[in-house]
PDB file of C-alpha atoms in Angstrom:
ATOM      1  CA  UNK A   1      23.082 123.967 313.632  1.00  0.00           C
ATOM      2  CA  UNK A   2      24.860 126.533 314.921  1.00  0.00           C
ATOM      3  CA  UNK A   3      28.160 126.824 317.049  1.00  0.00           C
ATOM      4  CA  UNK A   4      27.421 129.774 318.808  1.00  0.00           C
ATOM      5  CA  UNK A   5      24.450 130.697 320.920  1.00  0.00           C
ATOM      6  CA  UNK A   6      23.943 134.018 322.224  1.00  0.00           C
ATOM      7  CA  UNK A   7      22.059 134.923 325.167  1.00  0.00           C
ATOM      8  CA  UNK A   8      20.106 136.865 326.173  1.00  0.00           C
ATOM      9  CA  UNK A   9      18.187 137.098 322.499  1.00  0.00           C
ATOM     10  CA  UNK A  10      17.375 140.809 323.515  1.00  0.00           C
ATOM     11  CA  UNK A  11      18.499 143.107 325.717  1.00  0.00           C
ATOM     12  CA  UNK A  12      16.850 146.710 326.684  1.00  0.00           C
ATOM     13  CA  UNK A  13      18.888 148.926 329.157  1.00  0.00           C
ATOM     14  CA  UNK A  14      19.137 152.885 330.171  1.00  0.00           C
ATOM     15  CA  UNK A  15      21.907 154.608 328.808  1.00  0.00           C
ATOM     16  CA  UNK A  16      24.995 154.594 331.280  1.00  0.00           C
ATOM     17  CA  UNK A  17      24.186 150.753 332.237  1.00  0.00           C
ATOM     18  CA  UNK A  18      26.440 148.403 332.235  1.00  0.00           C
ATOM     19  CA  UNK A  19      25.296 145.315 329.271  1.00  0.00           C
ATOM     20  CA  UNK A  20      26.017 141.594 329.254  1.00  0.00           C
ATOM     21  CA  UNK A  21      25.802 139.350 326.935  1.00  0.00           C
ATOM     22  CA  UNK A  22      26.764 135.816 326.883  1.00  0.00           C
ATOM     23  CA  UNK A  23      28.043 133.132 324.283  1.00  0.00           C
ATOM     24  CA  UNK A  24      28.010 129.342 324.742  1.00  0.00           C
ATOM     25  CA  UNK A  25      29.603 127.001 321.630  1.00  0.00           C
ATOM     26  CA  UNK A  26      29.612 123.326 321.607  1.00  0.00           C
ATOM     27  CA  UNK A  27      32.762 121.958 320.147  1.00  0.00           C
ATOM     28  CA  UNK A  28      36.836 123.284 321.167  1.00  0.00           C
ATOM     29  CA  UNK A  29      37.911 126.302 319.162  1.00  0.00           C
ATOM     30  CA  UNK A  30      41.306 128.263 318.849  1.00  0.00           C
ATOM     31  CA  UNK A  31      39.718 131.984 319.382  1.00  0.00           C
ATOM     32  CA  UNK A  32      36.832 133.450 319.671  1.00  0.00           C
ATOM     33  CA  UNK A  33      35.545 137.126 318.677  1.00  0.00           C
ATOM     34  CA  UNK A  34      32.815 139.229 319.029  1.00  0.00           C
ATOM     35  CA  UNK A  35      30.925 141.537 316.286  1.00  0.00           C
ATOM     36  CA  UNK A  36      28.800 144.300 315.811  1.00  0.00           C
ATOM     37  CA  UNK A  37      26.051 144.934 313.908  1.00  0.00           C
ATOM     38  CA  UNK A  38      24.005 147.842 313.340  1.00  0.00           C
ATOM     39  CA  UNK A  39      20.732 147.842 311.634  1.00  0.00           C
ATOM     40  CA  UNK A  40      20.939 146.867 307.881  1.00  0.00           C
ATOM     41  CA  UNK A  41      24.780 147.084 307.801  1.00  0.00           C
ATOM     42  CA  UNK A  42      27.526 144.533 307.674  1.00  0.00           C
ATOM     43  CA  UNK A  43      29.615 143.235 310.637  1.00  0.00           C
ATOM     44  CA  UNK A  44      32.109 145.123 312.242  1.00  0.00           C
ATOM     45  CA  UNK A  45      35.112 143.516 314.667  1.00  0.00           C
ATOM     46  CA  UNK A  46      34.854 144.159 317.984  1.00  0.00           C
ATOM     47  CA  UNK A  47      37.475 142.073 319.890  1.00  0.00           C
ATOM     48  CA  UNK A  48      38.974 138.561 319.621  1.00  0.00           C
ATOM     49  CA  UNK A  49      40.049 136.578 322.488  1.00  0.00           C
ATOM     50  CA  UNK A  50      42.532 133.389 322.067  1.00  0.00           C
ATOM     51  CA  UNK A  51      41.564 129.909 324.040  1.00  0.00           C
ATOM     52  CA  UNK A  52      44.170 130.539 326.309  1.00  0.00           C
ATOM     53  CA  UNK A  53      43.321 133.965 327.719  1.00  0.00           C
ATOM     54  CA  UNK A  54      40.968 134.243 330.080  1.00  0.00           C
ATOM     55  CA  UNK A  55      39.719 137.845 329.847  1.00  0.00           C
ATOM     56  CA  UNK A  56      40.607 140.893 327.560  1.00  0.00           C
ATOM     57  CA  UNK A  57      39.644 144.520 327.474  1.00  0.00           C
ATOM     58  CA  UNK A  58      39.572 147.227 324.750  1.00  0.00           C
ATOM     59  CA  UNK A  59      37.604 150.342 325.933  1.00  0.00           C
ATOM     60  CA  UNK A  60      34.747 150.062 327.307  1.00  0.00           C
ATOM     61  CA  UNK A  61      34.311 146.249 326.279  1.00  0.00           C
ATOM     62  CA  UNK A  62      35.087 143.324 328.774  1.00  0.00           C
ATOM     63  CA  UNK A  63      35.072 139.699 327.206  1.00  0.00           C
ATOM     64  CA  UNK A  64      35.634 136.593 329.657  1.00  0.00           C
ATOM     65  CA  UNK A  65      36.321 132.854 327.902  1.00  0.00           C
ATOM     66  CA  UNK A  66      36.057 129.918 330.076  1.00  0.00           C
ATOM     67  CA  UNK A  67      36.748 127.137 327.897  1.00  0.00           C
ATOM     68  CA  UNK A  68      36.195 124.099 330.156  1.00  0.00           C
ATOM     69  CA  UNK A  69      32.367 125.933 330.509  1.00  0.00           C
ATOM     70  CA  UNK A  70      32.611 126.663 326.810  1.00  0.00           C
ATOM     71  CA  UNK A  71      31.237 130.206 327.374  1.00  0.00           C
ATOM     72  CA  UNK A  72      32.103 133.784 326.630  1.00  0.00           C
ATOM     73  CA  UNK A  73      30.471 136.743 328.277  1.00  0.00           C
ATOM     74  CA  UNK A  74      30.856 140.592 326.274  1.00  0.00           C
ATOM     75  CA  UNK A  75      30.411 143.348 328.881  1.00  0.00           C
ATOM     76  CA  UNK A  76      29.784 146.767 327.648  1.00  0.00           C
ATOM     77  CA  UNK A  77      30.275 149.501 330.520  1.00  0.00           C
ATOM     78  CA  UNK A  78      28.708 152.819 330.899  1.00  0.00           C
ATOM     79  CA  UNK A  79      26.655 151.985 327.487  1.00  0.00           C
ATOM     80  CA  UNK A  80      25.214 154.223 324.880  1.00  0.00           C
ATOM     81  CA  UNK A  81      22.872 155.098 323.056  1.00  0.00           C
ATOM     82  CA  UNK A  82      25.028 154.534 319.887  1.00  0.00           C
ATOM     83  CA  UNK A  83      25.911 151.004 321.349  1.00  0.00           C
ATOM     84  CA  UNK A  84      22.171 149.854 320.084  1.00  0.00           C
ATOM     85  CA  UNK A  85      23.136 147.431 317.745  1.00  0.00           C
ATOM     86  CA  UNK A  86      23.484 143.479 317.750  1.00  0.00           C
ATOM     87  CA  UNK A  87      26.415 141.809 318.599  1.00  0.00           C
ATOM     88  CA  UNK A  88      27.344 138.138 317.702  1.00  0.00           C
ATOM     89  CA  UNK A  89      29.573 135.703 319.084  1.00  0.00           C
ATOM     90  CA  UNK A  90      31.898 133.992 316.183  1.00  0.00           C
ATOM     91  CA  UNK A  91      34.221 131.005 316.913  1.00  0.00           C
ATOM     92  CA  UNK A  92      36.758 128.422 314.407  1.00  0.00           C
ATOM     93  CA  UNK A  93      35.341 125.384 315.581  1.00  0.00           C
ATOM     94  CA  UNK A  94      38.298 122.561 315.565  1.00  0.00           C
ATOM     95  CA  UNK A  95      38.522 118.970 315.387  1.00  0.00           C
ATOM     96  CA  UNK A  96      40.935 116.629 316.932  1.00  0.00           C
ATOM     97  CA  UNK A  97      43.331 120.245 317.279  1.00  0.00           C
ATOM     98  CA  UNK A  98      42.682 120.953 313.639  1.00  0.00           C
ATOM     99  CA  UNK A  99      40.612 124.198 312.406  1.00  0.00           C
ATOM    100  CA  UNK A 100      38.388 123.828 309.772  1.00  0.00           C
ATOM    101  CA  UNK A 101      39.238 127.144 308.947  1.00  0.00           C
ATOM    102  CA  UNK A 102      35.515 128.670 309.309  1.00  0.00           C
ATOM    103  CA  UNK A 103      34.502 131.117 311.368  1.00  0.00           C
ATOM    104  CA  UNK A 104      30.911 129.850 312.947  1.00  0.00           C
ATOM    105  CA  UNK A 105      28.254 132.800 313.993  1.00  0.00           C
ATOM    106  CA  UNK A 106      25.803 132.593 317.072  1.00  0.00           C
ATOM    107  CA  UNK A 107      22.185 134.220 316.525  1.00  0.00           C
ATOM    108  CA  UNK A 108      22.877 137.371 318.284  1.00  0.00           C
ATOM    109  CA  UNK A 109      21.667 139.388 321.289  1.00  0.00           C
ATOM    110  CA  UNK A 110      19.775 142.715 320.111  1.00  0.00           C
ATOM    111  CA  UNK A 111      21.111 145.375 322.576  1.00  0.00           C
ATOM    112  CA  UNK A 112      18.603 148.787 322.806  1.00  0.00           C
ATOM    113  CA  UNK A 113      20.302 151.315 325.024  1.00  0.00           C
ATOM    114  CA  UNK A 114      17.539 154.043 325.698  1.00  0.00           C
ATOM    115  CA  UNK A 115      18.706 157.678 325.982  1.00  0.00           C
TER     116      UNK A 115
ATOM    117  CA  UNK B   1      39.873 152.365 301.792  1.00  0.00           C
ATOM    118  CA  UNK B   2      36.929 150.450 299.894  1.00  0.00           C
ATOM    119  CA  UNK B   3      37.907 147.636 301.935  1.00  0.00           C
ATOM    120  CA  UNK B   4      35.043 144.898 301.075  1.00  0.00           C
ATOM    121  CA  UNK B   5      32.045 145.832 298.623  1.00  0.00           C
ATOM    122  CA  UNK B   6      29.492 143.770 297.428  1.00  0.00           C
ATOM    123  CA  UNK B   7      27.142 144.569 294.339  1.00  0.00           C
ATOM    124  CA  UNK B   8      24.253 144.826 293.862  1.00  0.00           C
ATOM    125  CA  UNK B   9      22.784 146.045 297.744  1.00  0.00           C
ATOM    126  CA  UNK B  10      19.379 145.077 296.301  1.00  0.00           C
ATOM    127  CA  UNK B  11      17.740 142.677 293.991  1.00  0.00           C
ATOM    128  CA  UNK B  12      14.276 140.855 292.979  1.00  0.00           C
ATOM    129  CA  UNK B  13      14.441 137.537 291.232  1.00  0.00           C
ATOM    130  CA  UNK B  14      11.571 135.662 290.094  1.00  0.00           C
ATOM    131  CA  UNK B  15      11.726 131.636 290.838  1.00  0.00           C
ATOM    132  CA  UNK B  16      13.557 130.012 288.315  1.00  0.00           C
ATOM    133  CA  UNK B  17      15.983 133.094 287.462  1.00  0.00           C
ATOM    134  CA  UNK B  18      19.252 133.377 288.075  1.00  0.00           C
ATOM    135  CA  UNK B  19      22.325 135.833 289.153  1.00  0.00           C
ATOM    136  CA  UNK B  20      25.747 136.406 290.585  1.00  0.00           C
ATOM    137  CA  UNK B  21      26.588 138.493 293.406  1.00  0.00           C
ATOM    138  CA  UNK B  22      29.862 139.907 293.192  1.00  0.00           C
ATOM    139  CA  UNK B  23      32.405 140.953 296.134  1.00  0.00           C
ATOM    140  CA  UNK B  24      35.705 142.552 295.776  1.00  0.00           C
ATOM    141  CA  UNK B  25      38.289 143.264 298.113  1.00  0.00           C
ATOM    142  CA  UNK B  26      41.233 145.851 298.246  1.00  0.00           C
ATOM    143  CA  UNK B  27      43.082 144.847 301.208  1.00  0.00           C
ATOM    144  CA  UNK B  28      45.092 141.824 299.495  1.00  0.00           C
ATOM    145  CA  UNK B  29      43.343 139.283 301.753  1.00  0.00           C
ATOM    146  CA  UNK B  30      43.737 135.490 300.929  1.00  0.00           C
ATOM    147  CA  UNK B  31      40.434 134.036 302.757  1.00  0.00           C
ATOM    148  CA  UNK B  32      36.921 135.142 301.258  1.00  0.00           C
ATOM    149  CA  UNK B  33      33.513 134.017 302.617  1.00  0.00           C
ATOM    150  CA  UNK B  34      29.751 134.041 301.611  1.00  0.00           C
ATOM    151  CA  UNK B  35      27.233 134.324 304.239  1.00  0.00           C
ATOM    152  CA  UNK B  36      23.585 134.653 304.376  1.00  0.00           C
ATOM    153  CA  UNK B  37      21.747 135.785 307.286  1.00  0.00           C
ATOM    154  CA  UNK B  38      18.335 134.864 307.814  1.00  0.00           C
ATOM    155  CA  UNK B  39      15.731 136.571 310.830  1.00  0.00           C
ATOM    156  CA  UNK B  40      17.022 134.357 314.023  1.00  0.00           C
ATOM    157  CA  UNK B  41      19.350 132.047 312.306  1.00  0.00           C
ATOM    158  CA  UNK B  42      22.268 134.409 312.524  1.00  0.00           C
ATOM    159  CA  UNK B  43      24.926 134.034 309.844  1.00  0.00           C
ATOM    160  CA  UNK B  44      25.632 130.461 308.131  1.00  0.00           C
ATOM    161  CA  UNK B  45      28.427 129.995 306.192  1.00  0.00           C
ATOM    162  CA  UNK B  46      27.540 129.173 302.339  1.00  0.00           C
ATOM    163  CA  UNK B  47      31.064 128.470 300.456  1.00  0.00           C
ATOM    164  CA  UNK B  48      34.260 129.770 300.926  1.00  0.00           C
ATOM    165  CA  UNK B  49      38.196 130.243 299.593  1.00  0.00           C
ATOM    166  CA  UNK B  50      41.415 130.185 301.184  1.00  0.00           C
ATOM    167  CA  UNK B  51      42.888 131.481 297.935  1.00  0.00           C
ATOM    168  CA  UNK B  52      42.729 132.365 294.513  1.00  0.00           C
ATOM    169  CA  UNK B  53      41.724 129.354 292.551  1.00  0.00           C
ATOM    170  CA  UNK B  54      40.013 127.745 295.607  1.00  0.00           C
ATOM    171  CA  UNK B  55      36.451 126.967 297.140  1.00  0.00           C
ATOM    172  CA  UNK B  56      34.914 125.113 299.453  1.00  0.00           C
ATOM    173  CA  UNK B  57      31.597 124.261 300.906  1.00  0.00           C
ATOM    174  CA  UNK B  58      30.106 125.838 303.814  1.00  0.00           C
ATOM    175  CA  UNK B  59      26.877 125.059 306.331  1.00  0.00           C
ATOM    176  CA  UNK B  60      24.746 125.535 303.920  1.00  0.00           C
ATOM    177  CA  UNK B  61      26.014 125.306 300.207  1.00  0.00           C
ATOM    178  CA  UNK B  62      22.902 123.589 298.080  1.00  0.00           C
ATOM    179  CA  UNK B  63      21.944 125.789 295.349  1.00  0.00           C
ATOM    180  CA  UNK B  64      24.785 128.158 295.380  1.00  0.00           C
ATOM    181  CA  UNK B  65      28.297 128.068 293.338  1.00  0.00           C
ATOM    182  CA  UNK B  66      30.813 129.971 293.522  1.00  0.00           C
ATOM    183  CA  UNK B  67      34.684 131.130 291.938  1.00  0.00           C
ATOM    184  CA  UNK B  68      37.758 132.786 292.754  1.00  0.00           C
ATOM    185  CA  UNK B  69      39.230 133.544 289.462  1.00  0.00           C
ATOM    186  CA  UNK B  70      40.615 136.295 291.006  1.00  0.00           C
ATOM    187  CA  UNK B  71      42.103 137.405 294.381  1.00  0.00           C
ATOM    188  CA  UNK B  72      40.330 140.043 294.869  1.00  0.00           C
ATOM    189  CA  UNK B  73      36.671 138.679 293.617  1.00  0.00           C
ATOM    190  CA  UNK B  74      34.544 136.229 295.062  1.00  0.00           C
ATOM    191  CA  UNK B  75      31.288 135.415 292.868  1.00  0.00           C
ATOM    192  CA  UNK B  76      28.385 133.936 294.421  1.00  0.00           C
ATOM    193  CA  UNK B  77      25.982 132.216 291.888  1.00  0.00           C
ATOM    194  CA  UNK B  78      22.524 131.123 291.999  1.00  0.00           C
ATOM    195  CA  UNK B  79      21.459 128.995 289.107  1.00  0.00           C
ATOM    196  CA  UNK B  80      17.866 128.405 289.485  1.00  0.00           C
ATOM    197  CA  UNK B  81      16.692 130.767 292.634  1.00  0.00           C
ATOM    198  CA  UNK B  82      14.271 129.304 294.665  1.00  0.00           C
ATOM    199  CA  UNK B  83      11.661 131.600 297.382  1.00  0.00           C
ATOM    200  CA  UNK B  84      13.979 129.839 300.540  1.00  0.00           C
ATOM    201  CA  UNK B  85      17.106 131.955 299.239  1.00  0.00           C
ATOM    202  CA  UNK B  86      15.480 135.380 299.883  1.00  0.00           C
ATOM    203  CA  UNK B  87      18.228 136.445 302.784  1.00  0.00           C
ATOM    204  CA  UNK B  88      20.645 138.860 303.045  1.00  0.00           C
ATOM    205  CA  UNK B  89      23.997 137.934 301.773  1.00  0.00           C
ATOM    206  CA  UNK B  90      27.072 139.320 303.241  1.00  0.00           C
ATOM    207  CA  UNK B  91      30.699 138.697 302.042  1.00  0.00           C
ATOM    208  CA  UNK B  92      33.713 139.072 304.362  1.00  0.00           C
ATOM    209  CA  UNK B  93      37.182 138.535 303.663  1.00  0.00           C
ATOM    210  CA  UNK B  94      40.641 137.640 306.193  1.00  0.00           C
ATOM    211  CA  UNK B  95      44.252 138.503 305.510  1.00  0.00           C
ATOM    212  CA  UNK B  96      45.142 135.300 307.687  1.00  0.00           C
ATOM    213  CA  UNK B  97      42.958 132.195 308.177  1.00  0.00           C
ATOM    214  CA  UNK B  98      40.092 132.609 310.958  1.00  0.00           C
ATOM    215  CA  UNK B  99      42.098 130.239 313.419  1.00  0.00           C
ATOM    216  CA  UNK B 100      44.687 132.211 313.227  1.00  0.00           C
ATOM    217  CA  UNK B 101      44.766 134.472 316.386  1.00  0.00           C
ATOM    218  CA  UNK B 102      45.187 137.719 315.486  1.00  0.00           C
ATOM    219  CA  UNK B 103      42.852 137.658 312.540  1.00  0.00           C
ATOM    220  CA  UNK B 104      39.471 139.339 311.934  1.00  0.00           C
ATOM    221  CA  UNK B 105      37.132 138.995 309.369  1.00  0.00           C
ATOM    222  CA  UNK B 106      36.254 141.925 307.108  1.00  0.00           C
ATOM    223  CA  UNK B 107      32.363 142.612 306.127  1.00  0.00           C
ATOM    224  CA  UNK B 108      30.799 144.047 302.936  1.00  0.00           C
ATOM    225  CA  UNK B 109      27.331 145.791 303.266  1.00  0.00           C
ATOM    226  CA  UNK B 110      25.245 143.126 302.253  1.00  0.00           C
ATOM    227  CA  UNK B 111      22.882 141.908 299.466  1.00  0.00           C
ATOM    228  CA  UNK B 112      19.329 142.137 300.192  1.00  0.00           C
ATOM    229  CA  UNK B 113      17.779 139.355 297.512  1.00  0.00           C
ATOM    230  CA  UNK B 114      14.308 138.544 297.218  1.00  0.00           C
ATOM    231  CA  UNK B 115      12.694 135.794 295.476  1.00  0.00           C
ATOM    232  CA  UNK B 116       9.490 135.957 294.274  1.00  0.00           C
TER     233      UNK B 116
END
């Protein structure tokens, strides 16, 4: 079963608006990462947040992590048409503090930004 | 920088045929991964390797085999292709263990495989 679940599955906004995507996961983690995938391309790493961090910023990206709720959110501010892509959260599930060494992905959120 | 290169980019196989997908990275990464991506399923880990000469099973390993004879290459084999293996396959690599707090995975551009 998938470790991460993104919400919403699809999001359509106008250029200049903010886009918020959410991710929930099931097990304990060491870190959570967000990736972007343009149509027909490989995934590109956006940002990593550690399990002991609550918020992180990178340019127009803001990521939050709530380990008590096992959830994360990705906020893209002042969106652009070029932000149109699929966005995935990824976690490394752990058990008893030991990581499996795998990066497990959710199903993704398809973001469409209209000019 | 080439990064992670996958070959071939596209392939059509008949049921029962075999093939090998090649992944090559030039970043001296220890860890390498094979994922498949299907509509509505996200990415699922097939096999991974934590170093030259090592391999391990992921979430969906059945029907696939892998080898890591050289550090820079990670091969994914399909011995007898089935229509259920129609998918887009992605290879990824990372310098450190993915549970490390300062690592990221680099992905190839994908191989679109169709089994008829």
